[in-house]
Coordinates of C-alpha atoms and ligand atoms in Angstrom, one line a residue:
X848 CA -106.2 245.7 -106.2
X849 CA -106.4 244.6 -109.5
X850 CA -108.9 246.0 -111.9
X851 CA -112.5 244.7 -111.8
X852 CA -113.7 241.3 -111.4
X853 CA -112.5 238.0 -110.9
X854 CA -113.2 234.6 -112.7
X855 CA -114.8 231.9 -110.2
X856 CA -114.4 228.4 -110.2
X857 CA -117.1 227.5 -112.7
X858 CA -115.6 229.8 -115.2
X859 CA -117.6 233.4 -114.6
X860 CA -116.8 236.8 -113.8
X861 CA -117.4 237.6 -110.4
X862 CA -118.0 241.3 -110.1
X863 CA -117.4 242.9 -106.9
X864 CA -120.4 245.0 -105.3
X865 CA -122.5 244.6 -102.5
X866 CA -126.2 245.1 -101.7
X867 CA -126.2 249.2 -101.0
X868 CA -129.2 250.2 -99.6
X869 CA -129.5 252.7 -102.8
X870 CA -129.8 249.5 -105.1
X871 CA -132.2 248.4 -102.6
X872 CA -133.9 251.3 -102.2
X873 CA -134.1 251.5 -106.0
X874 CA -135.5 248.2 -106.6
X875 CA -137.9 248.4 -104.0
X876 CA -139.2 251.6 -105.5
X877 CA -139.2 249.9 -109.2
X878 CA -140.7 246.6 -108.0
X879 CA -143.9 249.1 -106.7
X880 CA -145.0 248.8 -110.7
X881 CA -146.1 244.9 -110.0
X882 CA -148.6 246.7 -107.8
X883 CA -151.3 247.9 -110.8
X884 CA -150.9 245.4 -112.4
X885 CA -151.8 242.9 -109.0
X886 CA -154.5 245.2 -107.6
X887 CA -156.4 244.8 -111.4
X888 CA -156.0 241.2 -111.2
X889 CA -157.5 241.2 -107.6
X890 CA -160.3 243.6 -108.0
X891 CA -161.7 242.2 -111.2
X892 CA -163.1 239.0 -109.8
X893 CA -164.4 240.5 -106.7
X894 CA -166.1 243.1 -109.1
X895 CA -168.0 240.9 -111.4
X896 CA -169.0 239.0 -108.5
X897 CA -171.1 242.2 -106.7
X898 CA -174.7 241.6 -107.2
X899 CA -175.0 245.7 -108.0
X900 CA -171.6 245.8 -110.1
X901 CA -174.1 243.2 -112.2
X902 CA -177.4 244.4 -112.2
X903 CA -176.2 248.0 -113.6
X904 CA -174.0 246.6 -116.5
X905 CA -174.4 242.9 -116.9
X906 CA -178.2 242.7 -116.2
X907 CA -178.5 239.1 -118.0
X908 CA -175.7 237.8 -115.7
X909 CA -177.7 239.2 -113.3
X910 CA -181.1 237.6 -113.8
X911 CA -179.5 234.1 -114.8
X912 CA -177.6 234.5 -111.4
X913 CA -181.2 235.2 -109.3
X914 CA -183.4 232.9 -111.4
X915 CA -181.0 229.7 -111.6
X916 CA -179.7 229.6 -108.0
X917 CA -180.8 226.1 -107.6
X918 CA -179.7 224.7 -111.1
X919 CA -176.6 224.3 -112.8
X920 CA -174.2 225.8 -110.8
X921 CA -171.1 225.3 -113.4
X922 CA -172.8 227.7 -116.4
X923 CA -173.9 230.5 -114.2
X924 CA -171.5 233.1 -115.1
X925 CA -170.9 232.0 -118.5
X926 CA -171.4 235.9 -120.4
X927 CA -169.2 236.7 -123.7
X928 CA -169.7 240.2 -122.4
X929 CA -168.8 239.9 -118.7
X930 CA -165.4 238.3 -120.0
X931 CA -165.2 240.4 -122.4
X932 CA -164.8 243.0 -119.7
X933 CA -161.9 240.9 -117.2
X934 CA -160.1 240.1 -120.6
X935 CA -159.7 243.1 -122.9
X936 CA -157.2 244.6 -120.6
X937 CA -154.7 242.3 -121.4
X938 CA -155.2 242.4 -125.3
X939 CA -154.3 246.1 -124.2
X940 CA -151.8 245.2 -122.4
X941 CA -150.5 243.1 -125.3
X942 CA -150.3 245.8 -127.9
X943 CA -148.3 248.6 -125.4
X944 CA -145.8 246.0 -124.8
X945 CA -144.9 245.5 -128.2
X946 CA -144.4 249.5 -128.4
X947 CA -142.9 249.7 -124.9
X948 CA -140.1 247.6 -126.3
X949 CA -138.9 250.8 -128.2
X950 CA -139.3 253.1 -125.8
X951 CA -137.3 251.0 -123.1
X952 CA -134.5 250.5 -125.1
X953 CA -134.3 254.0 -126.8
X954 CA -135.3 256.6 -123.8
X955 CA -134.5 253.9 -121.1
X956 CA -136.3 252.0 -118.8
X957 CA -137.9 254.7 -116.6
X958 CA -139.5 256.2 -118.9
X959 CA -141.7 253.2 -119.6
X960 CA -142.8 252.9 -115.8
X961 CA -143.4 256.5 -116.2
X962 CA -146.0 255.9 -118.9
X963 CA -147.4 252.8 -117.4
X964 CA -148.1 254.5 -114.3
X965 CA -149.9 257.5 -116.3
X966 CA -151.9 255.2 -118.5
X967 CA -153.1 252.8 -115.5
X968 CA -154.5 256.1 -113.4
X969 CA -156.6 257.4 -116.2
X970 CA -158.2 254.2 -117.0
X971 CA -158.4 253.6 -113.1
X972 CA -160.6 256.8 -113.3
X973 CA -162.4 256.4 -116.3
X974 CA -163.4 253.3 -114.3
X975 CA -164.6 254.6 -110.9
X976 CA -166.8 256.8 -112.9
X977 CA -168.2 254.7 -115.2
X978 CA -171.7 255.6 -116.4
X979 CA -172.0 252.7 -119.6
X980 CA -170.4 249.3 -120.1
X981 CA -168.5 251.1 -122.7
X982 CA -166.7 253.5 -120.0
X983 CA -165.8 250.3 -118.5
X984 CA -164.4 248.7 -121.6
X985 CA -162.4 251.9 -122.4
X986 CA -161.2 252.1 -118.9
X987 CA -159.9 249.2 -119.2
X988 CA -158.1 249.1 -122.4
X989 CA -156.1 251.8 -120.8
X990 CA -155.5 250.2 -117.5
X991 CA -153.7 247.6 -120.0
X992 CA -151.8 249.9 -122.1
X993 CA -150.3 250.8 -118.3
X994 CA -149.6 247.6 -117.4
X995 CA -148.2 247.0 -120.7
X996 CA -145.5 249.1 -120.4
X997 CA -145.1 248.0 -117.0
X998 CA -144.3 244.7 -117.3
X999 CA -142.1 245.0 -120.0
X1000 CA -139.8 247.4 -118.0
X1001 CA -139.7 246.7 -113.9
X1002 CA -138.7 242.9 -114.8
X1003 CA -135.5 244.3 -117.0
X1004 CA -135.0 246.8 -114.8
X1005 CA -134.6 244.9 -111.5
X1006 CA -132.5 242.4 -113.2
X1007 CA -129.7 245.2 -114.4
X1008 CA -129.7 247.2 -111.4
X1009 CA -129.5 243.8 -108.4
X1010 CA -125.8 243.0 -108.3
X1011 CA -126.0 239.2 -109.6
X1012 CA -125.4 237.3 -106.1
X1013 CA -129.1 239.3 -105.3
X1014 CA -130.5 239.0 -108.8
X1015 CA -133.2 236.7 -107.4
X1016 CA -134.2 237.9 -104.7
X1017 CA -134.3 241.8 -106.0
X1018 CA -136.0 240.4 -109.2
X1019 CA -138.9 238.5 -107.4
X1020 CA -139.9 242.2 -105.4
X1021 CA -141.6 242.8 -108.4
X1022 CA -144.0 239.2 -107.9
X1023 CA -144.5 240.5 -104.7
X1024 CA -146.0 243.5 -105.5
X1025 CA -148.3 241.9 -107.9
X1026 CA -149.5 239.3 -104.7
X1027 CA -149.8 242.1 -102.6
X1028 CA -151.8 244.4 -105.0
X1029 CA -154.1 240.9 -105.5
X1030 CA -154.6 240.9 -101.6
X1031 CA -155.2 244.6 -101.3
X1032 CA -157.6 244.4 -103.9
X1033 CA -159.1 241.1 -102.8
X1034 CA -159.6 243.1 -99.0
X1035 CA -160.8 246.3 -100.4
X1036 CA -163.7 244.2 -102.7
X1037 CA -164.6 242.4 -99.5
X1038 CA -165.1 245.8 -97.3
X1039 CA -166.6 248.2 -100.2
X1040 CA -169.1 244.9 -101.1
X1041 CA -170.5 245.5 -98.0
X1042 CA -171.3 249.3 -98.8
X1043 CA -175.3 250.0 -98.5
X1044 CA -176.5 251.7 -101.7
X1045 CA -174.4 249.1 -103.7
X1046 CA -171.6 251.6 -104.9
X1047 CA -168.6 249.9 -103.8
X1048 CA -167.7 248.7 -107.0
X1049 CA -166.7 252.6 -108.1
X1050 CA -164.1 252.3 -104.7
X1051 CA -162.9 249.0 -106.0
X1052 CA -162.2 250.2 -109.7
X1053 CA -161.2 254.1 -108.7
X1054 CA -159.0 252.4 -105.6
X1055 CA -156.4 251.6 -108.7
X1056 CA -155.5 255.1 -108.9
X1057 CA -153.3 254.9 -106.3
X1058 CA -150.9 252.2 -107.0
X1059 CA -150.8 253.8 -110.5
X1060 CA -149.6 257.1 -108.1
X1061 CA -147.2 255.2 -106.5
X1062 CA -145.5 253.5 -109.9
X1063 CA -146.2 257.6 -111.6
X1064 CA -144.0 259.0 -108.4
X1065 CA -141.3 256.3 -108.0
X1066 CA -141.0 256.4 -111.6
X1067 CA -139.5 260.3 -111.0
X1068 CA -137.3 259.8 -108.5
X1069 CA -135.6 256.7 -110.0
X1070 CA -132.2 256.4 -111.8
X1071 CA -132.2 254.8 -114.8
X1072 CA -129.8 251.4 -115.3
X1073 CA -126.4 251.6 -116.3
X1074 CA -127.2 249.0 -118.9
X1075 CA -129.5 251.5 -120.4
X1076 CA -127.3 254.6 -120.4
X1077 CA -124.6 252.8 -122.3
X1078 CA -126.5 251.8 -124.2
X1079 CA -127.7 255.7 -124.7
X1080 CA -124.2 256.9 -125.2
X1081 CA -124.2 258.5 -121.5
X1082 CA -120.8 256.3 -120.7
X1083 CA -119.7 258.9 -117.5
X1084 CA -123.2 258.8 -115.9
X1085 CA -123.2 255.3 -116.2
X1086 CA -119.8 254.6 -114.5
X1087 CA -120.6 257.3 -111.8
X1088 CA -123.8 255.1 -111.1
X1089 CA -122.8 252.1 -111.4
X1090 CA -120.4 252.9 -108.4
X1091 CA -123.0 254.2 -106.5
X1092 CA -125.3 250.9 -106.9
X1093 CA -122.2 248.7 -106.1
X1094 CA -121.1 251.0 -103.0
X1095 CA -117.6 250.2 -104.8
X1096 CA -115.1 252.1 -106.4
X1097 CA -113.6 250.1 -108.9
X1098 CA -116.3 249.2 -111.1
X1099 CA -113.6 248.3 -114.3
X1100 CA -114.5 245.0 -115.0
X1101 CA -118.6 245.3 -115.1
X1102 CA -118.4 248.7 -116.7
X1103 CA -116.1 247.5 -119.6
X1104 CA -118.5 244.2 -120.3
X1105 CA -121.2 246.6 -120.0
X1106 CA -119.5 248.6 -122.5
X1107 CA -119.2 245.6 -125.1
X1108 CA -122.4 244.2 -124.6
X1109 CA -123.5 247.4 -125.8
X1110 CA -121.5 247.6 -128.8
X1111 CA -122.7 244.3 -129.5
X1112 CA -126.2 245.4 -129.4
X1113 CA -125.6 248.8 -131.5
X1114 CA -124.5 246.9 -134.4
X1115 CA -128.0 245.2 -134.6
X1116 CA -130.6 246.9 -136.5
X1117 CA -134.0 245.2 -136.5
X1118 CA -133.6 243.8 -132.7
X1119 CA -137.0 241.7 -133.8
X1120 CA -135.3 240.2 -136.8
X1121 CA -132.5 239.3 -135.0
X1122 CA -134.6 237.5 -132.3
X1123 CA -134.7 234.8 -135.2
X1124 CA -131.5 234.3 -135.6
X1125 CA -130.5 230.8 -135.4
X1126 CA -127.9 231.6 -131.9
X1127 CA -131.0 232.9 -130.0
X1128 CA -133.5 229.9 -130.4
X1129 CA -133.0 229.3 -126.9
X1130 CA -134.2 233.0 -125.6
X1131 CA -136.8 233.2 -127.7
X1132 CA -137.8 229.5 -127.0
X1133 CA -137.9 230.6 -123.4
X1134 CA -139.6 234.1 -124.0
X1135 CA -142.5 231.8 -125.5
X1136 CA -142.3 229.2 -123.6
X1137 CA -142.2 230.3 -120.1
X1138 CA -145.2 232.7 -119.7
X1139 CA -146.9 230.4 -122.1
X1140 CA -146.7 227.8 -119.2
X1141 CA -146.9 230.1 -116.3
X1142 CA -150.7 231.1 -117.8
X1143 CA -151.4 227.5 -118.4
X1144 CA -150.6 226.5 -114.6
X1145 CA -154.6 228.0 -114.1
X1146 CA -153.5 230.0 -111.4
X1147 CA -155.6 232.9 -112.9
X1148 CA -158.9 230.7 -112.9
X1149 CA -158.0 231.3 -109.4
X1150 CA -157.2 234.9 -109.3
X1151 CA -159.8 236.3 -111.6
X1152 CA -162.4 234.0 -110.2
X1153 CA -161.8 232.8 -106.9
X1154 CA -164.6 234.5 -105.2
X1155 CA -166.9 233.0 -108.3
X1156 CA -165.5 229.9 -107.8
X1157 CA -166.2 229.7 -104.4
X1158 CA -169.7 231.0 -105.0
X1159 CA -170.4 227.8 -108.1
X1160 CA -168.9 225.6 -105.1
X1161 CA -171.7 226.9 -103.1
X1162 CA -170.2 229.6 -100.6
X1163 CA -172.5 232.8 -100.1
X1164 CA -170.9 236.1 -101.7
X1165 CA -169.5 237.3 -98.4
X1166 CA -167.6 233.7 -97.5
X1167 CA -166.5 233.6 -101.2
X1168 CA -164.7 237.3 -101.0
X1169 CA -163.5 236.0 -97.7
X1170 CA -162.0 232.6 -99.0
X1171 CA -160.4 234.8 -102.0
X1172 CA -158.5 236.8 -99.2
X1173 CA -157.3 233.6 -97.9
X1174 CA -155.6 232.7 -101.2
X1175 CA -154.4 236.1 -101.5
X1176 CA -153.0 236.1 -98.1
X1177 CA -151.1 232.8 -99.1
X1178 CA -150.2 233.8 -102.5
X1179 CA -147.7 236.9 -100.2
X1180 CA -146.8 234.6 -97.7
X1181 CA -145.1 232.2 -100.2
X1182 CA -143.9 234.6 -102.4
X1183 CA -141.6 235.4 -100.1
X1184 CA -140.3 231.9 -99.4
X1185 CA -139.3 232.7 -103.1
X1186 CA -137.3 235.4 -101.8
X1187 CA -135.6 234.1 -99.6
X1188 CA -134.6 231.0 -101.7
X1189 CA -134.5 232.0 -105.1
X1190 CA -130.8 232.1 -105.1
X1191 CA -129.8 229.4 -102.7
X1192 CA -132.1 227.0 -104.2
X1193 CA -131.9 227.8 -107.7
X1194 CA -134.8 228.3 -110.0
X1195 CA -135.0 224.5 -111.1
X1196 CA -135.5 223.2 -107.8
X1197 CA -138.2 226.0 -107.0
X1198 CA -139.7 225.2 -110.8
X1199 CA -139.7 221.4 -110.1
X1200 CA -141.0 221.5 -106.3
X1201 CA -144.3 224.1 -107.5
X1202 CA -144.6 222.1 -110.4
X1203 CA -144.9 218.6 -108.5
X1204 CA -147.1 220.6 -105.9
X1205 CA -149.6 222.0 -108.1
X1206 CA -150.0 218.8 -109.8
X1207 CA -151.2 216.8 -106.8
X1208 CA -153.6 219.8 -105.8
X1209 CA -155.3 220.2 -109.2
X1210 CA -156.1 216.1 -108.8
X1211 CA -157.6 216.6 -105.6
X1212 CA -159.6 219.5 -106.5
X1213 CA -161.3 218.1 -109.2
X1214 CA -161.8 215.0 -107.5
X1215 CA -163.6 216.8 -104.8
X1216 CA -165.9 218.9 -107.1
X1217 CA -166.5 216.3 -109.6
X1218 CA -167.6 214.0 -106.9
X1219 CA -170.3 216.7 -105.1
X1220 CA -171.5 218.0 -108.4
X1221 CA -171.3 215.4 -111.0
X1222 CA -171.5 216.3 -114.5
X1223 CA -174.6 218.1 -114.5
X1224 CA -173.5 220.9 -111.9
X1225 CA -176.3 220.4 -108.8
X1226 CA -174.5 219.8 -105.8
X1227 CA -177.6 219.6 -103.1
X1228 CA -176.3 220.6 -99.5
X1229 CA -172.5 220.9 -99.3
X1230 CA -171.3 220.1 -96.2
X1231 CA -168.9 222.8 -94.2
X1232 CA -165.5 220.2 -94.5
X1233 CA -165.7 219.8 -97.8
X1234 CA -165.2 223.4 -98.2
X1235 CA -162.7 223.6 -95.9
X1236 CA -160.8 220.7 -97.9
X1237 CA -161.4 222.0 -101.4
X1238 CA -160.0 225.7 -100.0
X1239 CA -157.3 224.4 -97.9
X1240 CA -156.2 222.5 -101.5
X1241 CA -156.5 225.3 -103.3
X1242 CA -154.5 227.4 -100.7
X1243 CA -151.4 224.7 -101.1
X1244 CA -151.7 225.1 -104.8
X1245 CA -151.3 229.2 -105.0
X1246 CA -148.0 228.8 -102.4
X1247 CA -146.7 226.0 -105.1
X1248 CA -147.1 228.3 -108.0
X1249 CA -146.2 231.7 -105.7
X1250 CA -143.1 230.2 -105.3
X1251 CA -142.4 228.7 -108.8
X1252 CA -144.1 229.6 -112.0
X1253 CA -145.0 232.8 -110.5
X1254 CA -141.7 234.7 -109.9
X1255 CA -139.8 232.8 -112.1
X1256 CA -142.1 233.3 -114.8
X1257 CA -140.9 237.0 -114.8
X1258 CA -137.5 236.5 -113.4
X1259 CA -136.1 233.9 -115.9
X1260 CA -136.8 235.8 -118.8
X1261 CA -135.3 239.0 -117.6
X1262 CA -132.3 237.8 -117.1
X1263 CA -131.5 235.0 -119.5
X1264 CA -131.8 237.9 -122.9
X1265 CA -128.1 239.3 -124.1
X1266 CA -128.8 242.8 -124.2
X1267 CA -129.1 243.3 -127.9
X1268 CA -132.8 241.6 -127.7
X1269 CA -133.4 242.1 -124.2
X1270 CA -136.1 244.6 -125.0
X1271 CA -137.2 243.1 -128.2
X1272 CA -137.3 239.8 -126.3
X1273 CA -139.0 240.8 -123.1
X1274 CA -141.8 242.6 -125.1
X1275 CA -142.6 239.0 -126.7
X1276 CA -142.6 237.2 -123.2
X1277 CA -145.4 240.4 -121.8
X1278 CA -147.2 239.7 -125.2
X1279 CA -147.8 236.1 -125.0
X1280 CA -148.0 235.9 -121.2
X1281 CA -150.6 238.4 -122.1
X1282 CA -152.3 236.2 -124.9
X1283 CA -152.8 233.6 -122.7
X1284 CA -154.2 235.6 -119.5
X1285 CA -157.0 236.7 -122.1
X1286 CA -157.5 233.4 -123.3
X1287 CA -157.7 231.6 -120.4
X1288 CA -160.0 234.8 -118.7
X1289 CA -161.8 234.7 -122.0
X1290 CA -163.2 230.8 -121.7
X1291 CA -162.7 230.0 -118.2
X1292 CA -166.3 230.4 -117.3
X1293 CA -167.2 228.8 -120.5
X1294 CA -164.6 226.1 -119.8
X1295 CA -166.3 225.4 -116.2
X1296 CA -169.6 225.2 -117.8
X1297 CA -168.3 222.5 -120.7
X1298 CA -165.1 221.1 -119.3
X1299 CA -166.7 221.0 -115.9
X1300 CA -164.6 219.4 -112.6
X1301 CA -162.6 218.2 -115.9
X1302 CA -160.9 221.6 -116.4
X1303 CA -158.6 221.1 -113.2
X1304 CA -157.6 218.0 -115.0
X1305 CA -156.7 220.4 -118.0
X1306 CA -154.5 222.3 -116.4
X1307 CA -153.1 219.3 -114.5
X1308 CA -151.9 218.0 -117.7
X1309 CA -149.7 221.4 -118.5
X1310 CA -148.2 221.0 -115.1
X1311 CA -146.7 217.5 -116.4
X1312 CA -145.7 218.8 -119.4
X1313 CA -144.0 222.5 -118.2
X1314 CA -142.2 220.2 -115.4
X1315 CA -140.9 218.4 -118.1
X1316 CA -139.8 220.5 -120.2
X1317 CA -138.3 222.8 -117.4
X1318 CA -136.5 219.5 -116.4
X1319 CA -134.7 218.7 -119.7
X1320 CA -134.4 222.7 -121.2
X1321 CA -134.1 225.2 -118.5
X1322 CA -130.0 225.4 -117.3
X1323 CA -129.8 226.9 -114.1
X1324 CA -129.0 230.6 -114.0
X1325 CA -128.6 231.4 -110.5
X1326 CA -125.8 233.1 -109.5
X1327 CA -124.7 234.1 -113.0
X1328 CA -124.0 238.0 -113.9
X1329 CA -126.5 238.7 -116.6
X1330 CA -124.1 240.4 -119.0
X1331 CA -122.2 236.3 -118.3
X1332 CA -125.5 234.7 -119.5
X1333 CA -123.8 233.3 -122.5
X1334 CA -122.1 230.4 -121.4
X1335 CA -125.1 228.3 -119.8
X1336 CA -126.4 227.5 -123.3
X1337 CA -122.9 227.0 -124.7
X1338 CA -122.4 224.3 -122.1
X1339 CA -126.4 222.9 -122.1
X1340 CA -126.5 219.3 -123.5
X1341 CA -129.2 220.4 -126.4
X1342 CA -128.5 224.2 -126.5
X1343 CA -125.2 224.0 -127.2
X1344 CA -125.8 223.1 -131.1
X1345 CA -127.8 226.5 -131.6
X1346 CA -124.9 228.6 -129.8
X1347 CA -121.6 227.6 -130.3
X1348 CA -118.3 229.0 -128.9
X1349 CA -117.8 232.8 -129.7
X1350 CA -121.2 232.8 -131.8
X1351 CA -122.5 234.2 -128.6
X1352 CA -121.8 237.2 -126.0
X1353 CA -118.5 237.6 -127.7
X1354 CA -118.5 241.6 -126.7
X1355 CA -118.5 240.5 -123.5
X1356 CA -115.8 238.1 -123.6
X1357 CA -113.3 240.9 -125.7
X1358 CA -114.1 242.7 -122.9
X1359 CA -113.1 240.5 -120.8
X1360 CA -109.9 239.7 -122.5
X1361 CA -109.1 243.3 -122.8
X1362 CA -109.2 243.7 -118.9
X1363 CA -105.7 242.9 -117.9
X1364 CA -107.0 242.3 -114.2
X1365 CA -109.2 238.5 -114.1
X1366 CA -107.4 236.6 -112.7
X1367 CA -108.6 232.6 -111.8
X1368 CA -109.9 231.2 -108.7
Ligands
BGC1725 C1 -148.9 236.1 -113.2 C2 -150.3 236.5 -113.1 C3 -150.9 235.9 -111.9 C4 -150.1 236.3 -110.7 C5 -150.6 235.7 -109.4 C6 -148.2 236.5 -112.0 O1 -146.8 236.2 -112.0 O2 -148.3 236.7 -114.4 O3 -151.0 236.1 -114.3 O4 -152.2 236.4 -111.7 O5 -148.8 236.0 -110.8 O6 -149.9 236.0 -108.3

């Protein structure tokens, strides 16, 4: 057998390898970090919406809440400091990222999880035992220097360790574990709100210590990628692993590309400086654009707020939790119609499909609200369908995005960045997917009580436009080995100009030329 891979039909390496259960087992351990990072976007709506949870912290949210149950129902969460408290995680989150991006390319990837995982479980119990408002704050900035580091490591690391057929698939674990932490939370908020005494909130928030535990542990046992010890100089560990992942023996052909991505990438100083160069506008276009978009969908109106939602649209706490577990329970369920299709389908058909999906929902939405509450926010007696219509709505628009803009909002990025600003460059897409959570957790309430039924027309609009620009930008990527990446810009209609013909991923393509054994099919 000749050495290493072979070049397919539409002109890429195909590296041989199959789906070991070690990479699996791997992954699956790695995707686990999606979990803290879920079960805080879960648990913080439920939270705020506990009538105790309120009266000990937020006490004017509180009393607005008792006094003006009969007027406007749109403005009746609207507190600077009650946001304050869903939102300043992520401008936590925001900062680590930026200083994860070191520590994941010098010490490797794993030792990012590691500190996520320690970070998230002592603001998780900062959290349970909160005394003040500022124990929660505090709580959690750290639960966001966690996620953080988090976020800007599981995504890279799934996407070096899947072999590329599996990239997808292996890629979207991590979205998974972000739905399913949102449903776990979501469940455990709907149980401990029921506790007498009014305590469960301290269950909800300390609860988080355990998928920190479970990230913290997995982060031990796992191996780092191959990717990352070249990179680290560690060339026999990597090749021993890198057979082990594959379940092959000759591993030439990936190794040596490996190899000269890495060179590539040593010769680069200031990996953010480079990010500006003229041959990466489409990476960093994309590392701006895409979580930029995936925020602006509006899906985390839904996440963060759900149960408050349901509550403005006049559902008692208890039916509110238990609508939110219904979206939750969705949000899973077509997560993994992602899996199963992310690299049959392709991610433009899956971005398209969601897109076109979420559209038609957000119309129908605020069609229903604005015609039961009007402009100024009294609804009067809400009949039991229209509930059922504006959940079951809002139920088909969380499987349009958990299939779309939600995986491939992590996925895309990981995999489209040469290695050289692969850290640099996943730091900025955490960052401003980060920005924009805030933002939109920042104003949503005030939003609802300005914007009123108007604001799903907002986020409507976005839809249009991301479709769009997915539509005329985005080249498909499916099926392509990552260190291969190069050549879907060089032969994009409008990317080409920025990266021309050995401008880009020329390591890899010396390496390439030096292996003796491609060979065309
Ligand atoms: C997004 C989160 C969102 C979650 C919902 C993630 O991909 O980054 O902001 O809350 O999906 O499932």
């Amino acid at each position: 057998m000749p050495a290493g891979g072979f070049v397919v039909g539409d002109g890429h390496t195909a590296y041989p390898g199959k789906l070991t259960p070690y990479v699996l087992f791997t992954c699956v351990v790695a995707a686990m970090g999606g979990l803290i990072f879920g079960y805080d976007i879960g648990i913080s709506g439920g939270v705020t919406s506990m009538p105790s949870f309120l009266r000990r912290f937020f006490p004017s949210v509180y009393r607005k809440q008792q006094e003006e149950a009969t007027t406007n129902q749109y403005c009746q969460y609207d507190s600077v400091t009650l946001t304050l408290f869903t939102s300043s995680l992520y401008l936590a989150a925001l900062i680590s990222s930026l200083v994860a991006s070191t520590v994941t390319r010098r010490f490797g990837r794993r030792l990012s999880m590691l500190f996520g995982g320690i970070l998230f479980c002592a603001g998780a119990l900062i959290n349970g035992f909160a005394k003040h408002v500022w124990m929660l704050i505090v709580g959690r900035i750290l639960l966001g220097f966690g996620i953080g580091f988090a976020n800007q490591s599981v995504p890279l690391y799934l996407s070096e360790m899947a072999p590329y057929k599996y990239r997808g698939s292996l890629n979207i674990g991590f979205q998974l574990s972000i739905t399913i932490g949102i449903l776990v939370a979501e469940v455990l908020n709907y149980f401990f709100a029921k506790i007498k005494g009014g305590w469960g909130w301290r269950l909800s928030l300390g609860g988080a210590v355990v998928p920190a535990l479970i990230i913290t542990l997995g982060s031990l046992v796992l191996p780092d990628t191959p990717n990352s010890m070249i990179d680290r100089g560690l060339h026999d560990e990597a090749k021993t692993k890198l057979r082990r992942i594959r379940g092959v023996e000759d591993v030439s052909q990936e190794f040596d590309d490996l190899v000269a991505a890495s060179k590539e990438s040593q010769s680069i100083e200031d990996p953010w400086r480079n990010l500006l160069r003229r041959k990466y506008r489409p990476h960093l276009t994309m590392a701006i654009m895409i979580p930029f978009f995936q925020q602006l969908t509006g899906i985390n109106v839904i996440m963060f707020y759900a149960p408050v939602l349901f509550n403005t649209i006049g559902f008692t706490t208890d039916a509110s939790l238990m609508s939110a577990v219904v979206t939750g329970s969705v949000n899973v369920a077509a997560t993994l119609v992602s899996i199963y299709g992310v690299d049959k389908w392709g991610r433009r058909f899956l971005f398209i499909e969601g897109g076109t999906q979420m559209l038609i929902c957000q119309a129908v939405v605020a069609a229903c609200i604005g015609a039961k509450f009007g402009v100024d926010g009294t609804p009067g007696e809400l009949p039991k369908w229209y509930a059922i219509v504006v959940v079951t709505f809002i139920c088909i628009y969380v499987a349009g995005f958990a299939w779309s803009w939600g995986p491939l909002g992590w996925l895309v990025p990981s995999e489209i960045f040469p290695l050289e600003i692969r850290s640099a460059a996943q730091s900025i897409t955490v960052s401003v997917n980060m920005i924009f959570t805030f933002i939109i957790a920042q104003v949503f309430l005030m939003m609802l009580c300005h914007l009123k039924f108007g604001l799903f027309l907002f986020f409507a609009f976005f839809v249009v436009v991301m479709s769009i620009f997915i539509y005329i930008f985005l080249p498909e990527t499916k099926g392509i080995p990552i260190e291969e990446m190069g050549q879907v810009w060089r032969s994009h209609w409008y990317w080409s100009r920025f990266v021309e013909d050995g401008e880009y991923g020329n390591a890899v393509e010396m390496g390439k030329s030096s292996n003796q054994g491609t060979k065309n099919v």
